[in-house]
CSV table of C-alpha atoms in Angstrom, one decimal:
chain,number,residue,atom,x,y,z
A,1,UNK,CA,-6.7,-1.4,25.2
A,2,UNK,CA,-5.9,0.9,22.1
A,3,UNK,CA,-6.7,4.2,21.6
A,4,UNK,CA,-7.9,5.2,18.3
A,5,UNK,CA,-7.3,8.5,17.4
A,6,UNK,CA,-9.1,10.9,14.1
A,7,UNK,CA,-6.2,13.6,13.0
A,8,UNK,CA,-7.1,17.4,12.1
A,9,UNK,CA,-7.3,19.2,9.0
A,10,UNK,CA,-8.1,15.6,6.9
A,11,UNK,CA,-7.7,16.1,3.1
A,12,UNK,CA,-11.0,17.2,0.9
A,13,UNK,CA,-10.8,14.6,-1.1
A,14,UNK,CA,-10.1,11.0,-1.4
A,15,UNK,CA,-7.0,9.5,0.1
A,16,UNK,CA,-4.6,7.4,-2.0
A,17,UNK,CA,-1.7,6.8,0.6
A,18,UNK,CA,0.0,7.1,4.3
A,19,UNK,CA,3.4,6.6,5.1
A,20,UNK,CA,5.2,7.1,8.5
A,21,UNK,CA,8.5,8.6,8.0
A,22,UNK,CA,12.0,6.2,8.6
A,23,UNK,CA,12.1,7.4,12.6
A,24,UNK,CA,8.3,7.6,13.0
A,25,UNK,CA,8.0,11.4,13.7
A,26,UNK,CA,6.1,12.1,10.9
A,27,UNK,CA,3.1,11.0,8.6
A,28,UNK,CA,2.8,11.9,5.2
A,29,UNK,CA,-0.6,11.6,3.5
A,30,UNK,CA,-1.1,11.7,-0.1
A,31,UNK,CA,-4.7,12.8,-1.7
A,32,UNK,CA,-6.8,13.5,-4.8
A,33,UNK,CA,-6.7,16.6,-3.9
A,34,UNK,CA,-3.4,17.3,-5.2
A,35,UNK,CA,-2.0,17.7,-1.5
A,36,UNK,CA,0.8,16.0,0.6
A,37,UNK,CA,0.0,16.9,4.0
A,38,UNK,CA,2.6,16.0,7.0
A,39,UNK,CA,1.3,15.7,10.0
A,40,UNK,CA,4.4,15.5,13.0
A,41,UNK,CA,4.1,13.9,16.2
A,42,UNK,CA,3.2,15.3,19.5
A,43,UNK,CA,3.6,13.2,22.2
A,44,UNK,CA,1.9,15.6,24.6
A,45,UNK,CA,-1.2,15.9,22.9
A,46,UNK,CA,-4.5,14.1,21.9
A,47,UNK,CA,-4.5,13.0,19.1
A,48,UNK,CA,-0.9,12.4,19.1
A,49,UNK,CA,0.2,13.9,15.4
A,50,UNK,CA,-0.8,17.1,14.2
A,51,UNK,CA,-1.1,18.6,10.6
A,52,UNK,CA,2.3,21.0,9.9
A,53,UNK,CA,2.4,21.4,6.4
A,54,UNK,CA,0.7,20.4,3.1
A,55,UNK,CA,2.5,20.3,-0.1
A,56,UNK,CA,0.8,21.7,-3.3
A,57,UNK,CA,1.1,19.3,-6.5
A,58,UNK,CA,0.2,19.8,-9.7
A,59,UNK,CA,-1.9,17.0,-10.3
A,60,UNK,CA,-3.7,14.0,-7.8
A,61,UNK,CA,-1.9,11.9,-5.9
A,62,UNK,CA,-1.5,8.8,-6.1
A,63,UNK,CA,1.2,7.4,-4.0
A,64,UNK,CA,3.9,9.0,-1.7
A,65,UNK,CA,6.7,7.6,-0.3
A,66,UNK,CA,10.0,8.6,2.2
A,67,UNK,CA,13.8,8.9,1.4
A,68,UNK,CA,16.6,8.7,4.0
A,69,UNK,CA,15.7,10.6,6.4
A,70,UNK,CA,12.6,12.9,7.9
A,71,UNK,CA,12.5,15.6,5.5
A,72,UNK,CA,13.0,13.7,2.4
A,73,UNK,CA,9.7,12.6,0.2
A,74,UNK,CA,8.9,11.9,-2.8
A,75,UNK,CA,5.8,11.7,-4.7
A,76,UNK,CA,3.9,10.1,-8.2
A,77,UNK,CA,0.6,10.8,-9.7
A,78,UNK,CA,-1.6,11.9,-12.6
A,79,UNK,CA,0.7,14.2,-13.8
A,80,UNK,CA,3.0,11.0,-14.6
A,81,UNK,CA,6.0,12.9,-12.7
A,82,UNK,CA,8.3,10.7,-10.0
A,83,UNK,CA,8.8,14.4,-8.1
A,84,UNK,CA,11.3,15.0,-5.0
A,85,UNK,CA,9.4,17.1,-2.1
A,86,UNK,CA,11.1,18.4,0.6
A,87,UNK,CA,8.7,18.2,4.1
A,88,UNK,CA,10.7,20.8,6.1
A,89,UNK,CA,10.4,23.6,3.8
A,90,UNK,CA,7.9,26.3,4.3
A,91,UNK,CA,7.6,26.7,0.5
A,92,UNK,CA,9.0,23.4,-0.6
A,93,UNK,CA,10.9,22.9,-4.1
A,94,UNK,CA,10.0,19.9,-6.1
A,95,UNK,CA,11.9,18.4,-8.8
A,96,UNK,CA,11.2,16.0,-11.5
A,97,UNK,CA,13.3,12.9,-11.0
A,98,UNK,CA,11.5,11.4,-14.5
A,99,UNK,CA,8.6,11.0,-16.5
A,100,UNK,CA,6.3,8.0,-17.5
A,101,UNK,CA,4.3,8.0,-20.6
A,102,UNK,CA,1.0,7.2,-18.3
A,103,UNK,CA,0.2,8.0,-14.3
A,104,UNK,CA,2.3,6.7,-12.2
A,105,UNK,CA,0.5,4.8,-9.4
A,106,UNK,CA,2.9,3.1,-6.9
A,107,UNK,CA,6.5,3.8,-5.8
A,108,UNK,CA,9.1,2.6,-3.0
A,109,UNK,CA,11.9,3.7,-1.5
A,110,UNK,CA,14.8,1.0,-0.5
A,111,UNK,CA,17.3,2.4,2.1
A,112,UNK,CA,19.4,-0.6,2.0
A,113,UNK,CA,20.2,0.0,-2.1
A,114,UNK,CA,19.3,4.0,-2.1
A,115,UNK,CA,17.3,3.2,-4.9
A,116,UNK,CA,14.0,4.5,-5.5
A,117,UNK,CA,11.4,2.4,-7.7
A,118,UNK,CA,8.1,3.5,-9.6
A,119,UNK,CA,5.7,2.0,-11.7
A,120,UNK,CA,3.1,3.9,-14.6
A,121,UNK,CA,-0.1,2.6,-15.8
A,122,UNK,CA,2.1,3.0,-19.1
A,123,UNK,CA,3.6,-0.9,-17.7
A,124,UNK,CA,6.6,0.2,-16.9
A,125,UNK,CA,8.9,0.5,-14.2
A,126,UNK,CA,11.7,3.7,-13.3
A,127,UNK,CA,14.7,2.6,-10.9
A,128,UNK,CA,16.3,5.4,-9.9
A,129,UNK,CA,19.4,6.6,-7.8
A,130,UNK,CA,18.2,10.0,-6.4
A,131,UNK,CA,21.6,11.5,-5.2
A,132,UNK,CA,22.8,11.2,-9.1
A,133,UNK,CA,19.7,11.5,-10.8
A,134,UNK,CA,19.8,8.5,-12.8
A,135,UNK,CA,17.4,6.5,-13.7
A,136,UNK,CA,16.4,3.1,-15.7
A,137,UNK,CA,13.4,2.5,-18.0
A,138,UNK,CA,12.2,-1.4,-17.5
A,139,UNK,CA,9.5,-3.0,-19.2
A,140,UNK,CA,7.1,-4.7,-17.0
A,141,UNK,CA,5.1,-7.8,-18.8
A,142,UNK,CA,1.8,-6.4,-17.4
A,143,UNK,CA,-0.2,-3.3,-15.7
A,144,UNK,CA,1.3,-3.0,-12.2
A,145,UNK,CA,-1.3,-3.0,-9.1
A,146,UNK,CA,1.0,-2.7,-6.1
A,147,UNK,CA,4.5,-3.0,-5.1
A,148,UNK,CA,6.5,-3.5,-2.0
A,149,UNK,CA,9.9,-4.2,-0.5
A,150,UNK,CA,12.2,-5.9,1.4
A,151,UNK,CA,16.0,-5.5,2.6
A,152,UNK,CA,16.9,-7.7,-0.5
A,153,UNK,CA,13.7,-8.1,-2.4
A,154,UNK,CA,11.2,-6.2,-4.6
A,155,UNK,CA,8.1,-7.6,-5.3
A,156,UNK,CA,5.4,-6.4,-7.9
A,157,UNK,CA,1.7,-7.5,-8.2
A,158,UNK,CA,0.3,-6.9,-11.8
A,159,UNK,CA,-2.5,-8.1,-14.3
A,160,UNK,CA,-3.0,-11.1,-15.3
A,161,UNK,CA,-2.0,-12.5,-11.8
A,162,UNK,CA,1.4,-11.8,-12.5
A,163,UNK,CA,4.1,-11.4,-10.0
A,164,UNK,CA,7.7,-11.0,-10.3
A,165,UNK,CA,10.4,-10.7,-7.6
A,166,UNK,CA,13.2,-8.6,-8.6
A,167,UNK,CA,16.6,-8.6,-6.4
A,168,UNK,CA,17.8,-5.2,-5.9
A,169,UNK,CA,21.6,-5.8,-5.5
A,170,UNK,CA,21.1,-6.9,-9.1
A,171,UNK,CA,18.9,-3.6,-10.1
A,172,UNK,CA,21.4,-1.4,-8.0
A,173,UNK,CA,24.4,-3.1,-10.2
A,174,UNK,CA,22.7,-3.1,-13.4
A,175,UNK,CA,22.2,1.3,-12.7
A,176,UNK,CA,25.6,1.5,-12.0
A,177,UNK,CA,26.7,-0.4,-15.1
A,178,UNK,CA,24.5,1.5,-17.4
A,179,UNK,CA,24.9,4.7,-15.6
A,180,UNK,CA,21.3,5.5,-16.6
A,181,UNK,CA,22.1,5.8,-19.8
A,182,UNK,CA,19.1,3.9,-21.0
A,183,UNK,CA,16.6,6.9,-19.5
A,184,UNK,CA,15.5,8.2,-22.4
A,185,UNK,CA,16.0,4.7,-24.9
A,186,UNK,CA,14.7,1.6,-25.5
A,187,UNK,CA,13.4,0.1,-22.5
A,188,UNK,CA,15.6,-2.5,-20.8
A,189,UNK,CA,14.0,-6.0,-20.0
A,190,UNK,CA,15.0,-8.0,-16.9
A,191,UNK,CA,14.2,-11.3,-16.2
A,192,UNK,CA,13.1,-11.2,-12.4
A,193,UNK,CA,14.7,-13.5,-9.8
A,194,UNK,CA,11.4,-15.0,-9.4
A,195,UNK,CA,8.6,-15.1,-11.8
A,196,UNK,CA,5.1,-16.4,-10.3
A,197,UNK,CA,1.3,-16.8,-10.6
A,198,UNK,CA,-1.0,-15.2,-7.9
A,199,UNK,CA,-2.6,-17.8,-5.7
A,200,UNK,CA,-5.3,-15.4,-6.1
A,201,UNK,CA,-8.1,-15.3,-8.8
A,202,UNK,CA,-8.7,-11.7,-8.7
A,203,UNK,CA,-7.1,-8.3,-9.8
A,204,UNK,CA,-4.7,-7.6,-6.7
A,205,UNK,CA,-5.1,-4.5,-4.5
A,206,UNK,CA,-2.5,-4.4,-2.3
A,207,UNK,CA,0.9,-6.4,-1.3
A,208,UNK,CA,2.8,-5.7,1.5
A,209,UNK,CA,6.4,-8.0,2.4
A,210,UNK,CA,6.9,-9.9,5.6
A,211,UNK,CA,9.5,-7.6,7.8
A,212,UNK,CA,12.0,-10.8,8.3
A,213,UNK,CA,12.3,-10.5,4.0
A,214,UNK,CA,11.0,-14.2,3.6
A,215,UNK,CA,7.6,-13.4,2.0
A,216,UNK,CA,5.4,-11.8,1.5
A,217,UNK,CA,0.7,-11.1,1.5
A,218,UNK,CA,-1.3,-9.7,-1.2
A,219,UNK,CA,-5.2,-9.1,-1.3
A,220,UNK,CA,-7.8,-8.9,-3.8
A,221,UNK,CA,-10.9,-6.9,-5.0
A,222,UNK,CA,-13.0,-10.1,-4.1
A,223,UNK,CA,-12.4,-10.0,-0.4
A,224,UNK,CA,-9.7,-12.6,-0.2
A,225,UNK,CA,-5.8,-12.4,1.0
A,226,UNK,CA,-3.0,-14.2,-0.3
A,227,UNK,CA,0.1,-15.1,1.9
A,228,UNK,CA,3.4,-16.4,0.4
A,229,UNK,CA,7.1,-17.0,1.0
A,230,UNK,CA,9.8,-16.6,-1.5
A,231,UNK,CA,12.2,-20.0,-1.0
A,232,UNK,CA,10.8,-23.0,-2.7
A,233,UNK,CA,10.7,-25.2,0.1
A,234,UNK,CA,8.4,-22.6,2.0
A,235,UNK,CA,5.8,-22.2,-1.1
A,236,UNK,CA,3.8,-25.4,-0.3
A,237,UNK,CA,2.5,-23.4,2.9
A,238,UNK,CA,1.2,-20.7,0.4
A,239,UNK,CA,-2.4,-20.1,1.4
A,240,UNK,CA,-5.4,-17.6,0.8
A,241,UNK,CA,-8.7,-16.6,3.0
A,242,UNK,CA,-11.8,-14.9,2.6
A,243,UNK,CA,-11.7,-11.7,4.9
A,244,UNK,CA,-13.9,-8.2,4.9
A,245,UNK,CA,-17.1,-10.2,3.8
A,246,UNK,CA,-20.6,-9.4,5.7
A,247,UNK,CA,-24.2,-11.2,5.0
A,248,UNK,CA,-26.6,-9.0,3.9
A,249,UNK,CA,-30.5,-9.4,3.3
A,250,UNK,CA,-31.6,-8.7,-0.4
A,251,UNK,CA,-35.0,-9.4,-2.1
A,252,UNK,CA,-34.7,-12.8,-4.1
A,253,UNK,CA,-35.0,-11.4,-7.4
A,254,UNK,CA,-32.6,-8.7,-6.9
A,255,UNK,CA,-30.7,-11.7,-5.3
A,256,UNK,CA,-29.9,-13.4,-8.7
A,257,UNK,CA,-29.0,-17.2,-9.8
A,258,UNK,CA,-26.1,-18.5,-8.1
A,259,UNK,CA,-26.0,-16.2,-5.2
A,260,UNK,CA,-24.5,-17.9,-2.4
A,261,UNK,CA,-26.6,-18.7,0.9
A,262,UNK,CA,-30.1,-19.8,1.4
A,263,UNK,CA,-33.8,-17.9,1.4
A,264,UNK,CA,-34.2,-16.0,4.8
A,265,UNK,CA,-37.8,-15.5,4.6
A,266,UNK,CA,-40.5,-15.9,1.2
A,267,UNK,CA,-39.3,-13.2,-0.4
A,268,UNK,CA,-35.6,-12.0,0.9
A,269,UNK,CA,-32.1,-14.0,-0.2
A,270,UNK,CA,-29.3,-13.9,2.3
A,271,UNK,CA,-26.3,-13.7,0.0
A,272,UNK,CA,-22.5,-12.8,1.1
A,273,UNK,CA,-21.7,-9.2,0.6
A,274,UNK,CA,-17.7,-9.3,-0.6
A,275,UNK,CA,-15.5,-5.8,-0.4
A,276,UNK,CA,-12.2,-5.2,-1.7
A,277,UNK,CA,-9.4,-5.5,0.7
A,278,UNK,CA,-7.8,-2.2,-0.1
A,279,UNK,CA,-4.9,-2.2,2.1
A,280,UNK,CA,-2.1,-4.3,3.8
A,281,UNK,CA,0.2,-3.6,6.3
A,282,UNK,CA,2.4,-6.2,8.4
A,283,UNK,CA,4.0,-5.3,11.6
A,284,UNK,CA,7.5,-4.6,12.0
A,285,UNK,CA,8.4,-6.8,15.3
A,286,UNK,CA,5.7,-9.3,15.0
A,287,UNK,CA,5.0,-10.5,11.9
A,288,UNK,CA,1.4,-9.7,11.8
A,289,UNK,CA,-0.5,-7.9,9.6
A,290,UNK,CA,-3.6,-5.7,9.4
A,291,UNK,CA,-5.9,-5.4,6.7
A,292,UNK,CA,-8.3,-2.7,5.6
A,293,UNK,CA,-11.5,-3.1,3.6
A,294,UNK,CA,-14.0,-1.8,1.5
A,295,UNK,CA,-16.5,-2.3,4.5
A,296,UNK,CA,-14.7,0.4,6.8
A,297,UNK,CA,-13.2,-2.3,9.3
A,298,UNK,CA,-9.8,-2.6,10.3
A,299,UNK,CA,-8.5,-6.1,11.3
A,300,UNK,CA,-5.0,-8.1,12.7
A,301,UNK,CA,-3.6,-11.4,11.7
A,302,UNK,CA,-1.2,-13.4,12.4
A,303,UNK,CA,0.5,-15.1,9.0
A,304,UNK,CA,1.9,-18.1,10.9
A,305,UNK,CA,-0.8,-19.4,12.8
A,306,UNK,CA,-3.5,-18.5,9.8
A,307,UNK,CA,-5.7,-17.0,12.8
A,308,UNK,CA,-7.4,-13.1,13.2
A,309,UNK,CA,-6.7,-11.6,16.1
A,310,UNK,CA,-8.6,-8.8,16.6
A,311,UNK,CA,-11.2,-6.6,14.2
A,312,UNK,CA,-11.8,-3.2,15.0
A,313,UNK,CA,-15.2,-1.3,14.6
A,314,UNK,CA,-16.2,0.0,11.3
A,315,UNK,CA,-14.8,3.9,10.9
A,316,UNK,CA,-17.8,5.2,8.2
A,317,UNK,CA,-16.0,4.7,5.1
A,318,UNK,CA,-13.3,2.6,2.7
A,319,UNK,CA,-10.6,2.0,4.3
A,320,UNK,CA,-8.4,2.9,1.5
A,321,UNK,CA,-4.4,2.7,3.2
A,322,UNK,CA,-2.7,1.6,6.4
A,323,UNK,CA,0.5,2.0,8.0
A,324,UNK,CA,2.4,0.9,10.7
A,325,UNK,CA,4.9,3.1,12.3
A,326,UNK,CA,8.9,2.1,12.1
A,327,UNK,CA,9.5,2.2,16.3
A,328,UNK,CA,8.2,-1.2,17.2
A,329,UNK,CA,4.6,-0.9,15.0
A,330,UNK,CA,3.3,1.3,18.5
A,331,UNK,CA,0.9,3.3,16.1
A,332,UNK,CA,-1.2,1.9,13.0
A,333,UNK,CA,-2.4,4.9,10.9
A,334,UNK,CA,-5.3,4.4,9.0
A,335,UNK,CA,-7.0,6.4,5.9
A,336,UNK,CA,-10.8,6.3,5.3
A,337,UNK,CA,-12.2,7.5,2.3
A,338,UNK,CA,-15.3,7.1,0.5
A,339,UNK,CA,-15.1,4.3,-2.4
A,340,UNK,CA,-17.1,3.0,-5.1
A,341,UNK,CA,-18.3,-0.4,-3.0
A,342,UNK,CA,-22.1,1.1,-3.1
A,343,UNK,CA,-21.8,1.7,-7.1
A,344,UNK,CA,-21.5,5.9,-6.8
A,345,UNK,CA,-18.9,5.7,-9.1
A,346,UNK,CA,-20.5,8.9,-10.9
A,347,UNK,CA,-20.8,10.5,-7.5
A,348,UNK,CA,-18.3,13.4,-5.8
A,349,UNK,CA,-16.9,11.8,-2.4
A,350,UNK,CA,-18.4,13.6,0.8
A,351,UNK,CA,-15.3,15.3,1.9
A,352,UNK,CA,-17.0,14.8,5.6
A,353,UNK,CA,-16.3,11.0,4.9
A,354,UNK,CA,-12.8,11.2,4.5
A,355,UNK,CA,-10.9,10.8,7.7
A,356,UNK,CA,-7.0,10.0,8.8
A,357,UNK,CA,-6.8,8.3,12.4
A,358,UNK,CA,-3.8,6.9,14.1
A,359,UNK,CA,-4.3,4.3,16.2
A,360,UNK,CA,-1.8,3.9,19.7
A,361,UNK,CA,-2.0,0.4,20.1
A,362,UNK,CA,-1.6,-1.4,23.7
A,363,UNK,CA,1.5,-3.4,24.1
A,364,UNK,CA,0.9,-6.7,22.7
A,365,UNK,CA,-1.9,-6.1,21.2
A,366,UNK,CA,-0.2,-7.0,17.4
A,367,UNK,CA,1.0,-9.9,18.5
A,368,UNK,CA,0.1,-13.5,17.3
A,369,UNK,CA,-1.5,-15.9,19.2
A,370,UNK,CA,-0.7,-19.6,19.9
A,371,UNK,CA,-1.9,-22.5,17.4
A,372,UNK,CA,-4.6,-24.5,18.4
């Protein structure tokens, strides 16, 4: 049985991102409240990782990722700066890598090309080569949403339920030709390796790739998930499901034409209460994922065999990121933060509300089950 886990010292404000580090040691957590906060692991203690440092930015966070190694980080936000951090430092230097014309919301990290990726609200997309500081403007053909990697693969989720598939051998050669001499020109545009449609309807929320590179899941604000593979022959077992979805009891007018479900009494409407699935995370031995709602639940599936296996109890708020740790996916880290899914848009999240946890997870508990 797991062991779920809430951290120390959360953030006081909402959280926009966790991240273990390449060996697993340490978590970085990204907030509105302009902080990176690393917590480090103790393997003596309850919880198991404890908070060491926060970093100071100028501006919200937005997304934060990790370099080569343990004390390597680097961070985007509203200040539109991709920005180095260094976690061991006790008053850590950052330095601006580049600048977007708009917030940058999503970045990654590929250790395979040493290239380092970001995308602005702006609809572009920065590749850069940290150790030489150079970097690439591309044009994306839409608002980007979410982004993730494989060994070999980049894959981007935008509007208009675009997605591309870049290759990064061919980014990492095209740097290296240009010498990131087109930084501060016109921006280049790249046909991706693959250019597709989402198989779902609604504006995507998160994407996360398949740890054996061959595809890859993305979710939606209308409760649904999306699971994919890249080779052509694989596509035809591209499917989607409805997840994070509870019935609620509403009065019939407030209910509305078209609502789904049938009248539970002479005045009440059951309809089908949909949350955002906010975050996606596979495992990186078994090929599962997790998922993490609007509705504060946390559960496992297994891609293959189109089955849940598990849902975890609801943890009092959003669940607004996930992450599961490098050394055989033995930790899940989760961030729960107050979101806008009871229409408080106008409303200052309770600080009490937002929460880290890590949970340890029993052996084999991530792991698929049998088809029927």
């Amino acid at each position: 049985m797991s062991a779920l886990h809430e951290l120390p010292d959360p953030p006081s404000d909402a959280i926009s991102s966790l991240r273990f580090s390449p060996a697993g040691n340490k978590l970085a957590v990204s907030s509105w409240d302009r902080t990176v906060s690393i917590y480090h692991h103790s393997p003596d203690t309850e919880p198991p990782f404890v908070r060491q440092t926060g970093i100071q930015c100028r501006a919200p966070i937005l997304d934060v990722c990790w370099g080569d190694d343990d004390t390597t980080l680097f961070a985007v936000g509203l200040d539109q700066d991709i920005r180095l951090l260094h976690a061991e430092a006790d008053n850590p230097d950052q330095e601006v890598l580049s600048t977007h014309s708009a917030p940058s919301n999503k970045l990654v990290y590929s250790h395979h090309h040493s290239l380092l990726i970001s995308t602005s609200w702006d609809s572009t997309m920065h590749i850069h080569h940290p150790p030489t500081h150079q970097y690439i403007r591309v044009r994306l053909p839409a608002k980007p949403f979410a982004l993730s990697l494989t060994p070999s693969r980049l894959v981007l989720a935008m509007a208009d339920r675009k997605v591309s598939v870049y290759d990064l051998h061919a980014l990492r050669a095209l740097l290296d030709q240009t010498g990131g001499s087109s930084a501060r020109e016109d921006l280049l545009d790249i046909t991706p390796w693959q250019q597709r449609e989402s198989s779902l309807k609604f504006m995507s929320r998160a994407l996360s790739c398949m740890p054996d590179g061959t595809g890859f899941a993305t979710s939606s604000i209308e409760g649904r998930v999306g699971v994919e593979w890249f080779d052509p022959e694989d596509q035809k077992r591209t499917y989607a499901f409805k997840c994070h979805r509870q019935t609620g009891i509403v009065p019939a007018d407030a209910a509305g034409e078209g609502a789904e479900g049938g009248n539970a009494g002479e005045d009440q409407q059951e309809i089908d209460i949909v949350y955002p699935v906010n975050a996606l995370s596979f495992h990186p031995l078994h090929g599962t994922f997790a998922t993490g709602g609007g509705d504060g639940v946390v559960a496992l599936w297994d891609a293959n065999t189109k089955r849940r296996i598990k849902q975890y109890g609801k943890l009092g708020a959003s669940i607004s990121a996930l992450d599961f740790s490098p050394d055989g996916g033995s930790f899940l880290a989760v961030a729960a933060s107050p979101g806008f899914e009871d229409g408080q848009e106008d409303t200052e999240p309770d600080p009490a509300l937002v929460k880290v946890f890590v949970r340890v997870l029993a052996e084999g508990e991530a792991k698929g089950k049998p088809a029927k």
